[in-house]
Coordinates of C-alpha atoms in Angstrom, one line a residue:
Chain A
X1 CA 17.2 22.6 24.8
X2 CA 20.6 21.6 23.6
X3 CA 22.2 18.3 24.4
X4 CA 21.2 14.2 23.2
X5 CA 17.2 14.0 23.2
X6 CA 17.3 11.5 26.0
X7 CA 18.4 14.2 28.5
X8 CA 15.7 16.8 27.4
X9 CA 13.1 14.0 27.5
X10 CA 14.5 13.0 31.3
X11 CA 13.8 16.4 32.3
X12 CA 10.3 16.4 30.9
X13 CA 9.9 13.2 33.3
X14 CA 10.6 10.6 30.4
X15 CA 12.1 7.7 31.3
X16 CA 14.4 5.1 29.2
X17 CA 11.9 2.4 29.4
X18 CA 9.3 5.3 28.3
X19 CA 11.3 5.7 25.2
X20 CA 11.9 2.2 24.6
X21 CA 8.8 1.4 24.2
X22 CA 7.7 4.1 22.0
X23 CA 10.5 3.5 19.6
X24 CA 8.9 -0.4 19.6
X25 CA 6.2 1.1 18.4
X26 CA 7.9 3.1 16.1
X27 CA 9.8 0.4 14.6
X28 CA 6.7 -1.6 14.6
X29 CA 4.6 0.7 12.4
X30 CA 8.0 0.8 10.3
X31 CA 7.9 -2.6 9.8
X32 CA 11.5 -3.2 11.7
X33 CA 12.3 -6.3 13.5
X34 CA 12.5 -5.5 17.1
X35 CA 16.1 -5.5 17.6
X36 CA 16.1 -2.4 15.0
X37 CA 13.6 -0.8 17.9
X38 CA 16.3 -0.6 20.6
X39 CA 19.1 0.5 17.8
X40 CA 16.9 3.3 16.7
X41 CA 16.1 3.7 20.5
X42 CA 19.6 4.2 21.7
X43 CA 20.9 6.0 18.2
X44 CA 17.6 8.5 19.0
X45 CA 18.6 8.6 22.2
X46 CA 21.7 10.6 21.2
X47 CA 20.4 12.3 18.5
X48 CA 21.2 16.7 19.0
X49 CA 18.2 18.5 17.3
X50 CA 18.4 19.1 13.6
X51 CA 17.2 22.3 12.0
X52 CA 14.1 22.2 10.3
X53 CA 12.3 24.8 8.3
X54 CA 8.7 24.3 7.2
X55 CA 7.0 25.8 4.0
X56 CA 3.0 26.4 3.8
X57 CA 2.2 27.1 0.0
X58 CA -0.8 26.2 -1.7
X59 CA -2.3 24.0 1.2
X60 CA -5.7 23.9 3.4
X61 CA -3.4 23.7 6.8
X62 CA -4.9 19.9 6.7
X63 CA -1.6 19.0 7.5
X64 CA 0.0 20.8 10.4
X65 CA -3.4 20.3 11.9
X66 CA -2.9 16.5 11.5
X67 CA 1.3 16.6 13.0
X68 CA 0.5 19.5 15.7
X69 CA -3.4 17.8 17.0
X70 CA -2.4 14.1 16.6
X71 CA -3.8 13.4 20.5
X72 CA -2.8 15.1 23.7
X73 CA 1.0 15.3 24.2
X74 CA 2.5 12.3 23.2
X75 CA 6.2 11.9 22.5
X76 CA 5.4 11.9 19.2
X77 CA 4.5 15.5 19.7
X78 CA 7.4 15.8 22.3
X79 CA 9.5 14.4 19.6
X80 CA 8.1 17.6 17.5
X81 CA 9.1 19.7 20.0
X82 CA 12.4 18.7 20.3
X83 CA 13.9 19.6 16.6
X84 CA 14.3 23.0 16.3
X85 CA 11.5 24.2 14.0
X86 CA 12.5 27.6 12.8
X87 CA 10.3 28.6 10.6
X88 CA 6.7 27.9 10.5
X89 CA 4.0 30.4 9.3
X90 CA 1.3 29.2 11.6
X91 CA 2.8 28.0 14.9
X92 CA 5.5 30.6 14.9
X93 CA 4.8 33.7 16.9
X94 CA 6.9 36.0 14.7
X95 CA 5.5 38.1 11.2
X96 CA 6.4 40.0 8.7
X97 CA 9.7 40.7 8.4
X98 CA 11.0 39.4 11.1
X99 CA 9.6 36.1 10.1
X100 CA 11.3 36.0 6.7
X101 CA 14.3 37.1 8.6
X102 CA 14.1 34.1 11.2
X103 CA 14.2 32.0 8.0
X104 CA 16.9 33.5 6.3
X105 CA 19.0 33.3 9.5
X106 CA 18.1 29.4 9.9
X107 CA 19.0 29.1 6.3
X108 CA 22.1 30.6 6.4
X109 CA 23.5 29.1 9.5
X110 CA 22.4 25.5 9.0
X111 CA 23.1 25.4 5.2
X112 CA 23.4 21.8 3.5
X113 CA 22.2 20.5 6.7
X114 CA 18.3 21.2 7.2
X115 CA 15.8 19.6 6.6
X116 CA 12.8 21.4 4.9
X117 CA 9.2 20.4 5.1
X118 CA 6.7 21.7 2.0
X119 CA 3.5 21.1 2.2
X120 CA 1.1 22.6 0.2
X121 CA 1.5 22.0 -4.1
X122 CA 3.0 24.6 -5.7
X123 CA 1.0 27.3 -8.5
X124 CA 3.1 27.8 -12.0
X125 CA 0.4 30.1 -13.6
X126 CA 0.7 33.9 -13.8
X127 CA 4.5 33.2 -13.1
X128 CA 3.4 31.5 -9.7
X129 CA 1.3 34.7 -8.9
X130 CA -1.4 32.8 -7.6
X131 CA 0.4 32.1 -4.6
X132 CA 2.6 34.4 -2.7
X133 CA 3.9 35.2 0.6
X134 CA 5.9 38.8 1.5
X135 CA 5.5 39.3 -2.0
X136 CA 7.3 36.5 -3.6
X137 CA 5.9 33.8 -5.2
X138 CA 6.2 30.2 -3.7
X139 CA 7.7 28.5 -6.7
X140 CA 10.5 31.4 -5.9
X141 CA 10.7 30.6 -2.3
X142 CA 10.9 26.9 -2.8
X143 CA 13.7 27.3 -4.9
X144 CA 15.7 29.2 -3.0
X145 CA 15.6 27.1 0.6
X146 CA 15.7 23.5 -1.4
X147 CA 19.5 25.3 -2.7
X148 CA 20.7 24.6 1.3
X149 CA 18.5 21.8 2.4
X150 CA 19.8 18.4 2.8
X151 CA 16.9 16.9 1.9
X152 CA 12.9 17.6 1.6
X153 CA 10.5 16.1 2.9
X154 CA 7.0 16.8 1.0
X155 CA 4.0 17.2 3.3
X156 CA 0.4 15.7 2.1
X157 CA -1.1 14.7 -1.1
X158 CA -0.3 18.5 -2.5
X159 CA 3.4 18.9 -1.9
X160 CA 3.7 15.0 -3.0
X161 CA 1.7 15.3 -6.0
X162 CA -0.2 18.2 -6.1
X163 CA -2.9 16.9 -5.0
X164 CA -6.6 19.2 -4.7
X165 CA -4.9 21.9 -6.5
X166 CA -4.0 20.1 -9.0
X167 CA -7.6 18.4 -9.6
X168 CA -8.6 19.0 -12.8
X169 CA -9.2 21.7 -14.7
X170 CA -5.9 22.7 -12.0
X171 CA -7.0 26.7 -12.5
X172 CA -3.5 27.4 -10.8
X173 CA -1.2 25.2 -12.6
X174 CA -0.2 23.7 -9.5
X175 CA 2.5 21.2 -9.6
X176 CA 3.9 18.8 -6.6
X177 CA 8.0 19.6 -5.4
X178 CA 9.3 16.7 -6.8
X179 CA 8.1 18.6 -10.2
X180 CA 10.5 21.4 -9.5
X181 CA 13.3 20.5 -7.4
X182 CA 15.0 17.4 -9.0
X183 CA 18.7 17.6 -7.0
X184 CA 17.9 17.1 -3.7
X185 CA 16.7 14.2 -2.1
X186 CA 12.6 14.3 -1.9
X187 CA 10.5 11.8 0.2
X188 CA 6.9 12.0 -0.4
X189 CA 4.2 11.4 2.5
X190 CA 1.1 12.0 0.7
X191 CA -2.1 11.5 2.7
X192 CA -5.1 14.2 2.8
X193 CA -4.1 14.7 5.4
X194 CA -0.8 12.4 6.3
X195 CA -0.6 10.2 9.1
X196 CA 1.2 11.8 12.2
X197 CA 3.4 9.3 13.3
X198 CA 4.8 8.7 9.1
X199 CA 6.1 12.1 9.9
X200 CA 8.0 10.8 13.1
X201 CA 9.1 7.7 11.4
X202 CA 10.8 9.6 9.0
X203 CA 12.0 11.9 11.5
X204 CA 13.4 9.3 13.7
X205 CA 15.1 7.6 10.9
X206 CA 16.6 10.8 9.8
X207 CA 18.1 11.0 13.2
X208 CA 19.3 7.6 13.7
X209 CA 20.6 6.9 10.7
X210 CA 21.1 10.2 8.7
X211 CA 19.7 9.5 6.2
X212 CA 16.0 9.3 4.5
X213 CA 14.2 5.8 4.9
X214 CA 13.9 3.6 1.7
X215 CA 11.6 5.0 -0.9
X216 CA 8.7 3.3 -3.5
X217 CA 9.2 4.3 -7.3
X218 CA 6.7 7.4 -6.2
X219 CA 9.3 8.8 -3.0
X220 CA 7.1 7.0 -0.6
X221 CA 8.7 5.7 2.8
X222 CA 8.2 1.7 1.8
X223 CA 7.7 1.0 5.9
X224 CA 4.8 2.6 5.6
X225 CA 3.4 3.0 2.0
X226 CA 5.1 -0.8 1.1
X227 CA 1.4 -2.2 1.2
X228 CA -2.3 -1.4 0.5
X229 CA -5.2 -0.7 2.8
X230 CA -6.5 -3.6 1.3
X231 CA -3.7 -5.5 1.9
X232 CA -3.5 -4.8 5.6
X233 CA -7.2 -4.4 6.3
X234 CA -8.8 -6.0 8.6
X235 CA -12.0 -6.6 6.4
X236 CA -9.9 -8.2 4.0
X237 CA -10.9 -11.6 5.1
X238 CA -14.2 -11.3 3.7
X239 CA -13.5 -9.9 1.0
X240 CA -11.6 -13.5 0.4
X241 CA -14.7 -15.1 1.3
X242 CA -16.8 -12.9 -1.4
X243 CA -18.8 -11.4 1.3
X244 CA -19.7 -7.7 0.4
X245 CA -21.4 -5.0 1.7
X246 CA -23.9 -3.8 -1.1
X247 CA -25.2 -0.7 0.2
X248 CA -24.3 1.8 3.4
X249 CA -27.2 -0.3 5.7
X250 CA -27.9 -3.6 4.8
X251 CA -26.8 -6.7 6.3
X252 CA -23.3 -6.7 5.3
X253 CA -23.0 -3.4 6.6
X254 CA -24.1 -4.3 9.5
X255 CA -22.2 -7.2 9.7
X256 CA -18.9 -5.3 9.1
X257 CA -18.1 -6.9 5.5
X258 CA -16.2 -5.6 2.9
X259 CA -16.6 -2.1 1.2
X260 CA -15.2 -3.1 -1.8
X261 CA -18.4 -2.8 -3.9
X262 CA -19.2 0.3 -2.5
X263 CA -16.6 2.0 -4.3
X264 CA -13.5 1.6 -1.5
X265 CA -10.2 2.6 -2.7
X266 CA -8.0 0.0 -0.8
X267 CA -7.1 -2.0 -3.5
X268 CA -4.9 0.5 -5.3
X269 CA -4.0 3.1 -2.0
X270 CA -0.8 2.4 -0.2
X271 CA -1.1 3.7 2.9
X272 CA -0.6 3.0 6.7
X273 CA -4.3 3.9 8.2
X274 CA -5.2 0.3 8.0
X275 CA -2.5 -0.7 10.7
X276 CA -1.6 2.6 12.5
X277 CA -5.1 4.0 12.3
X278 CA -6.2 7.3 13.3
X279 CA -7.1 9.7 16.4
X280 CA -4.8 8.0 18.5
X281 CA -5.6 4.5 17.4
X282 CA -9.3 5.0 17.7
X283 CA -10.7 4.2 14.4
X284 CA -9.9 5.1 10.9
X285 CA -12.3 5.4 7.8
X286 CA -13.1 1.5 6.6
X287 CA -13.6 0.5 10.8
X288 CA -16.1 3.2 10.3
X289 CA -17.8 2.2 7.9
X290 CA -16.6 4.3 4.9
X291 CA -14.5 2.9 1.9
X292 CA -11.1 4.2 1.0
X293 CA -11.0 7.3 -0.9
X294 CA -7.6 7.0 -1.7
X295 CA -6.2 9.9 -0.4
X296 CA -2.6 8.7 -0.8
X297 CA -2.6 8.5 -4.1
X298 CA -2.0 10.8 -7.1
X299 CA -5.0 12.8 -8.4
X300 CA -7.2 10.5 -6.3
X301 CA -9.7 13.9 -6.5
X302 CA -10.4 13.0 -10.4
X303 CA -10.5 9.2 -10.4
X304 CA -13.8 8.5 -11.1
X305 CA -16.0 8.8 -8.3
X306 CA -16.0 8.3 -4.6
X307 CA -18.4 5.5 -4.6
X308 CA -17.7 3.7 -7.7
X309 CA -16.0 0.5 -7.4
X310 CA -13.3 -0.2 -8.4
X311 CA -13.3 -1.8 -12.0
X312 CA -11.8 -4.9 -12.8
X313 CA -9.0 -5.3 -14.0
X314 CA -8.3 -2.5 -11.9
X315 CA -6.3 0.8 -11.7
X316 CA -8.8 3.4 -12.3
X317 CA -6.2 5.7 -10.9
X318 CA -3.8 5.4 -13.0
X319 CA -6.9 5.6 -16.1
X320 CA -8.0 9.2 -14.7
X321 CA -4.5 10.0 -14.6
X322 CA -4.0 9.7 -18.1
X323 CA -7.4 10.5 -19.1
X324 CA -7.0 14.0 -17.3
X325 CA -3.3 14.6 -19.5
X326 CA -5.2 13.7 -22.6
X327 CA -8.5 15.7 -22.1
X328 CA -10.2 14.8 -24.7
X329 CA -10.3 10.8 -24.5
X330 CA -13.8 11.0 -24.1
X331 CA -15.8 7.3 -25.1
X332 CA -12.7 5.3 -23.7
X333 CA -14.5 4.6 -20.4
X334 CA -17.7 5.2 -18.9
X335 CA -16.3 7.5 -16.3
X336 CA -14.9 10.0 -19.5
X337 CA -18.0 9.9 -20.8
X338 CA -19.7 11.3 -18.0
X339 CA -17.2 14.0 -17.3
X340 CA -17.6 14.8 -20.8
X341 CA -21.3 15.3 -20.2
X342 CA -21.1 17.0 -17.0
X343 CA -18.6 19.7 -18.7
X344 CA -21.5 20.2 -21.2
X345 CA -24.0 21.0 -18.6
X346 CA -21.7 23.4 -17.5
X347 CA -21.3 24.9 -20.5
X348 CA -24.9 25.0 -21.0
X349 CA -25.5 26.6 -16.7
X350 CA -27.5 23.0 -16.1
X351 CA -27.3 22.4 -12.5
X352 CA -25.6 18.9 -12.2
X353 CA -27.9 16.8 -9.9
X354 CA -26.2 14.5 -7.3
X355 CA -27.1 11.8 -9.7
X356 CA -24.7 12.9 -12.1
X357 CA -22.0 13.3 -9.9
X358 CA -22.7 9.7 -9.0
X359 CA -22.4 8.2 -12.6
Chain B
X1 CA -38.5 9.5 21.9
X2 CA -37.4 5.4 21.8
X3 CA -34.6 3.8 20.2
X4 CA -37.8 2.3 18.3
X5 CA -37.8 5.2 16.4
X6 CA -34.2 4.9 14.7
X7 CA -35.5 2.8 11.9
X8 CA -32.3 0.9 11.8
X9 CA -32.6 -2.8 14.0
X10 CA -29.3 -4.4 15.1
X11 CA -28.4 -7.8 14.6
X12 CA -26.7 -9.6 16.7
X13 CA -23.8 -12.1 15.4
X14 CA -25.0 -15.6 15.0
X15 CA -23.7 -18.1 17.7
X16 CA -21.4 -20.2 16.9
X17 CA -17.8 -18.5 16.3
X18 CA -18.8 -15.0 15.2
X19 CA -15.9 -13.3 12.9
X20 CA -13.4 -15.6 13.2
X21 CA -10.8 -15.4 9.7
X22 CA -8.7 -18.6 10.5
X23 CA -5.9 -16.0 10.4
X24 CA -5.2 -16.9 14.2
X25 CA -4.5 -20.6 13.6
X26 CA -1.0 -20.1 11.7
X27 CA 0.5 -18.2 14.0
X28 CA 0.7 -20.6 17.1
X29 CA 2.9 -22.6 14.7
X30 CA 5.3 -19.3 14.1
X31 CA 5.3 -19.4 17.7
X32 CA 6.4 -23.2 18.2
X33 CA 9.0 -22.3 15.3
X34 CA 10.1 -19.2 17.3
X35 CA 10.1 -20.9 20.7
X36 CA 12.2 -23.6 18.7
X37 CA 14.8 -21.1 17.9
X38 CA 14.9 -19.6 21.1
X39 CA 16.0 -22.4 22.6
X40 CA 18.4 -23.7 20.3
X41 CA 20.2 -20.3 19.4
X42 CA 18.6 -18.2 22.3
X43 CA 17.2 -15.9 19.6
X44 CA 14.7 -13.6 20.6
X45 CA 11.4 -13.1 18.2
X46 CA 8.5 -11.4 18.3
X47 CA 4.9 -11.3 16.2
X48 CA 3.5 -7.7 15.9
X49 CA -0.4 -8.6 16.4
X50 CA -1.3 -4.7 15.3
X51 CA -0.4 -5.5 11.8
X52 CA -2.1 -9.0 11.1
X53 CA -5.5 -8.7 9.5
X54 CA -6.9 -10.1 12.6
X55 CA -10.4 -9.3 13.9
X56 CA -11.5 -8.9 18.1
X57 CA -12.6 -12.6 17.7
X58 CA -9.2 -13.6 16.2
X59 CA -7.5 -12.2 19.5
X60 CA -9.9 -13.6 21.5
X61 CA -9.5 -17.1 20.2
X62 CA -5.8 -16.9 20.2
X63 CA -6.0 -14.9 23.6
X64 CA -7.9 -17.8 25.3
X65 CA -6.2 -21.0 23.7
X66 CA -2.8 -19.4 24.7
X67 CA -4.0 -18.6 28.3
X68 CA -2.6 -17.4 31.2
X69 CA 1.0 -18.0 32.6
X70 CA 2.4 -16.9 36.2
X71 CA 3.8 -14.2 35.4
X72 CA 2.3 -10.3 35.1
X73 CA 4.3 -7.2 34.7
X74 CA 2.7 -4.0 35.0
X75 CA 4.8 -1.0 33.3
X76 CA 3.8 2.4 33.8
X77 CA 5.1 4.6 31.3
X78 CA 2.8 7.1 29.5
X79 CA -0.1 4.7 30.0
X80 CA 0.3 1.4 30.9
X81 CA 2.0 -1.2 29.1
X82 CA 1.3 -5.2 30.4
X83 CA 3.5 -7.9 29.6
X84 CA 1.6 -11.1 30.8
X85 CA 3.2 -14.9 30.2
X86 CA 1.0 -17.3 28.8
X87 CA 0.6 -20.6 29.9
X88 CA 3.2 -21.2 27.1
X89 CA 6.4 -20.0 29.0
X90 CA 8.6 -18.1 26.5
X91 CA 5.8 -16.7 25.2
X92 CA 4.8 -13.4 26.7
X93 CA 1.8 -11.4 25.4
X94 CA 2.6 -7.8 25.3
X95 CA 0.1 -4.6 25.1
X96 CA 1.3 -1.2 25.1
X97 CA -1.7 1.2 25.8
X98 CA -1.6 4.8 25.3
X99 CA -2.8 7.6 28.2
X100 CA -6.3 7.4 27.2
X101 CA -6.1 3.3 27.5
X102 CA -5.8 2.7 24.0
X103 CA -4.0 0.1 22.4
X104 CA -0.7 1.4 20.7
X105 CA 0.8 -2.0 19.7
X106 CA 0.2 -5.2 20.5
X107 CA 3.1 -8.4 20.6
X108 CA 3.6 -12.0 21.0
X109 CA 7.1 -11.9 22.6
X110 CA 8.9 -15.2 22.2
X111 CA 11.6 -14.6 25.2
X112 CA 13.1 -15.7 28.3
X113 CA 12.3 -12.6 29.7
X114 CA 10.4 -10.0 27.4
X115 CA 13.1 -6.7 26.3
X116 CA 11.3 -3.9 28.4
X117 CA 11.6 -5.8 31.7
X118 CA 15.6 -5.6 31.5
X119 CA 17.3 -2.6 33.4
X120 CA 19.4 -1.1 30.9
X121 CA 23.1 -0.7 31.9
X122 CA 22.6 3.4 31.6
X123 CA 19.9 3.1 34.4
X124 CA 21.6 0.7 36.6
X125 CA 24.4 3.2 36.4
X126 CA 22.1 6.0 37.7
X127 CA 21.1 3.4 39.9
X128 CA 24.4 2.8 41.6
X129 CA 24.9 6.6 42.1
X130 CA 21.7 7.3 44.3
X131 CA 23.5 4.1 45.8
X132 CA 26.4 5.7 46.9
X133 CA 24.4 8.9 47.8
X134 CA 22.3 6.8 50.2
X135 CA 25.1 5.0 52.0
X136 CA 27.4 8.7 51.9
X137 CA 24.5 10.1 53.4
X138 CA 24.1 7.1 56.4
X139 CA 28.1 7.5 57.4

């Protein structure tokens, strides 16, 4: 499969206009005017493949089930198909050595020019012992195939920020990339797991402009992480009008009104699932019926409670952030209090009740 | 067992204009503006519907005061995309659908004719060479 992309797509039965509207698409969930949707078009177009190598460390495979299942082939997953993907513990057919060998041969042969994809957070306890594949540990590994790589591109919430791994008490010590590589371009695409086509959209920059979209202060792509949930959702308008939802089946429920009082994240997660949805376009979680958890952003796992709203003035995330560094700033908000009192029923083998976890 | 038995009743919306935002009403004035420009520059615009907080009633609303035009085009291209004029010409209103029917994206295209209907040079190209195969083969 050598030769521009628009050749290897012909011969799979794709045709220009095919492409072209795609890449409208495309630029349209990238927040590009339309004329940058036929210059990406025709630049893509002529794009060769680039080499990619892709890194599972500490990671639930979330993620390459999220890329690799989006829906039933799409270009998106034609797209996929069409950079070479040389290393790639669970869709590769190769082990063992011959694995670690296909890698080193990509590495070597493509150096300063591939891109690597991490996703999974990254264990610093017990030397990084906590986490190993063919006997090295993945803080090793990382290391060594960020040296060559023109630029990273972190996978999930874990890779991004460490995300579940790192939820507190973090038994591992697991840290994000951007915590141990610092001289290589990094762009984050946090999500638990990330949205399919962000990974494209990164992708099909990269190829038609060689280079990595722009990034937020946290490595985000802005064109897709440039607004909240809330800010794009489509229940937004009531939450204007001060209609809310008050519990999981009353009226408002019903009537599709804002989860915001039944603890939805939206306000404070930038993210795309509000405009590119999920499954296809099918639905994602607040046309369902479900607030926000937050996925997106860093240690959403600790801040303060699925179904808590969100306080005002708000940025509870940001709050459990810090209260997880300090530890011990119990008393400062309720939330610290409680964890505080649910480490002492640990402590004393008290089963924590639902209720608790609640509070 | 009935649906009786699902202790959850559903309400229908109340007459009258059921989840309508207002957020429909501004944009048939960015589309006078865009027409605007399109005829005094011939500058091409387009609204991208998929990422305006806009509800099934907002599309309806806008779908119906905008109406229908003369012109349909039917594109076939991993499901079917349909770029329909409305009864404001200029103004083309553009779904792409995935295979499974699904809306992908979703556009008010403020052209003389919308972008995707336009051969592109490369095709016509091919187009001419099956051309010449056709008349090489009738000699």
């Amino acid at each position: 499969m050598k030769g521009p992309l628009i050749d290897t797509l012909a011969r799979q039965g794709i045709t220009r206009r095919t492409f072209f509207k795609y890449c409208a698409t495309l630029a349209s969930m990238m927040a590009l005017p339309p004329s940058a949707g036929r210059a990406m078009a025709e630049a893509m177009a002529a794009a060769r493949r680039p080499s990619v190598i892709w890194l599972p460390f500490q990671e639930c495979t979330g993620c390459t089930e999220s890329i690799t299942r989006s829906h039933s082939p799409t270009l998106e997953g034609m797209i996929f198909d069409l950079i070479s993907l040389d290393y790639q513990e669970t869709l590769m057919a190769a082990a063992g050595h011959q694995a670690e060998e296909a890698r080193h041969t990509a590495m070597k042969e493509n150096h300063g020019k591939y891109l690597l994809i991490v996703d999974g957070s990254i264990p610093l306890g017990l030397d990084g012992a906590y986490s190993c594949i063919g006997g090295r540990s993945n803080v090793d590994i990382l290391k060594e195939a960020a040296e060559g790589a023109a630029a990273i591109v972190a996978m999930g919430s874990c890779a991004s920020f460490g995300g579940i791994p790192k939820a507190n008490p973090n038994p591992t010590g697991a840290v994000s990339v951007s915590d141990i590589i610092k001289n290589k371009p990094i762009v984050n695409i946090p999500g638990c797991p990330p949205i399919p086509v962000v990974m494209t959209g990164v992708l099909a920059h990269y190829l038609t402009f060689g280079s990595l979209p722009e990034l937020d202060d946290k490595g985000r792509p802005k064109a897709f992480f440039g607004e909240t949930i809330h800010d794009r959702c489509y229940r937004r308008p009531f939450y204007d009008q001060g209609k809310f939802a008050k519990t999981f089946d009353d009226e408002g429920a019903r009537q599709g009104w804002c989860l915001f009082e039944l603890g939805c994240k939206g306000p404070v997660t930038y993210n795309a699932c509000a405009t590119v949805k999920w499954n296809g376009g099918t639905s994602w979680p607040v046309e369902s019926g479900h607030g926000c958890l937050g996925c997106s952003e860093p240690d959403f796992w600790d801040a303060g409670g699925f179904y808590k709203a969100l306080s005002m003035p708000a940025d509870p995330l940001k709050i459990a952030a810090a209260a997880a560094v300090a530890g011990a700033a119990a008393g400062v908000a309720v939330s610290f209090a409680n964890r505080a009192k649910k480490g002492a029923a640990k402590k004393a083998h008290e089963t924590t009740t639902l209720a608790d976890l609640e509070k | 067992m009935t649906l009786d038995a699902i202790p959850i009743h559903v309400v229908n919306t109340p007459p009258g204009e059921p989840g309508l935002t207002g957020n429909a009403r501004p944009l048939l004035r960015e589309l006078l503006e865009a027409a605007g420009r399109l005829l005094e520059t011939g500058e091409t615009s387009a609204i991208d519907l998929s990422a305006l907080p806009l509800t099934p009633a907002d599309l309806d609303w806008l779908r119906e005061k905008l109406g229908a035009g003369e012109i349909s085009v039917t594109l076939q291209a991993i499901g079917e995309s349909t770029l329909n004029e409305t009864a404001c010409p200029g103004v083309w209103w553009v779904t792409h659908h995935n295979e499974q029917g699904a809306v992908t994206s979703q556009f008010l295209e403020v052209a003389f004719v919308p972008e995707l209907v336009k051969a592109d040079p490369h095709d016509v190209e091919s187009g001419c060479e099956y051309l010449e195969l056709l008349i090489s083969d009738l000699s």
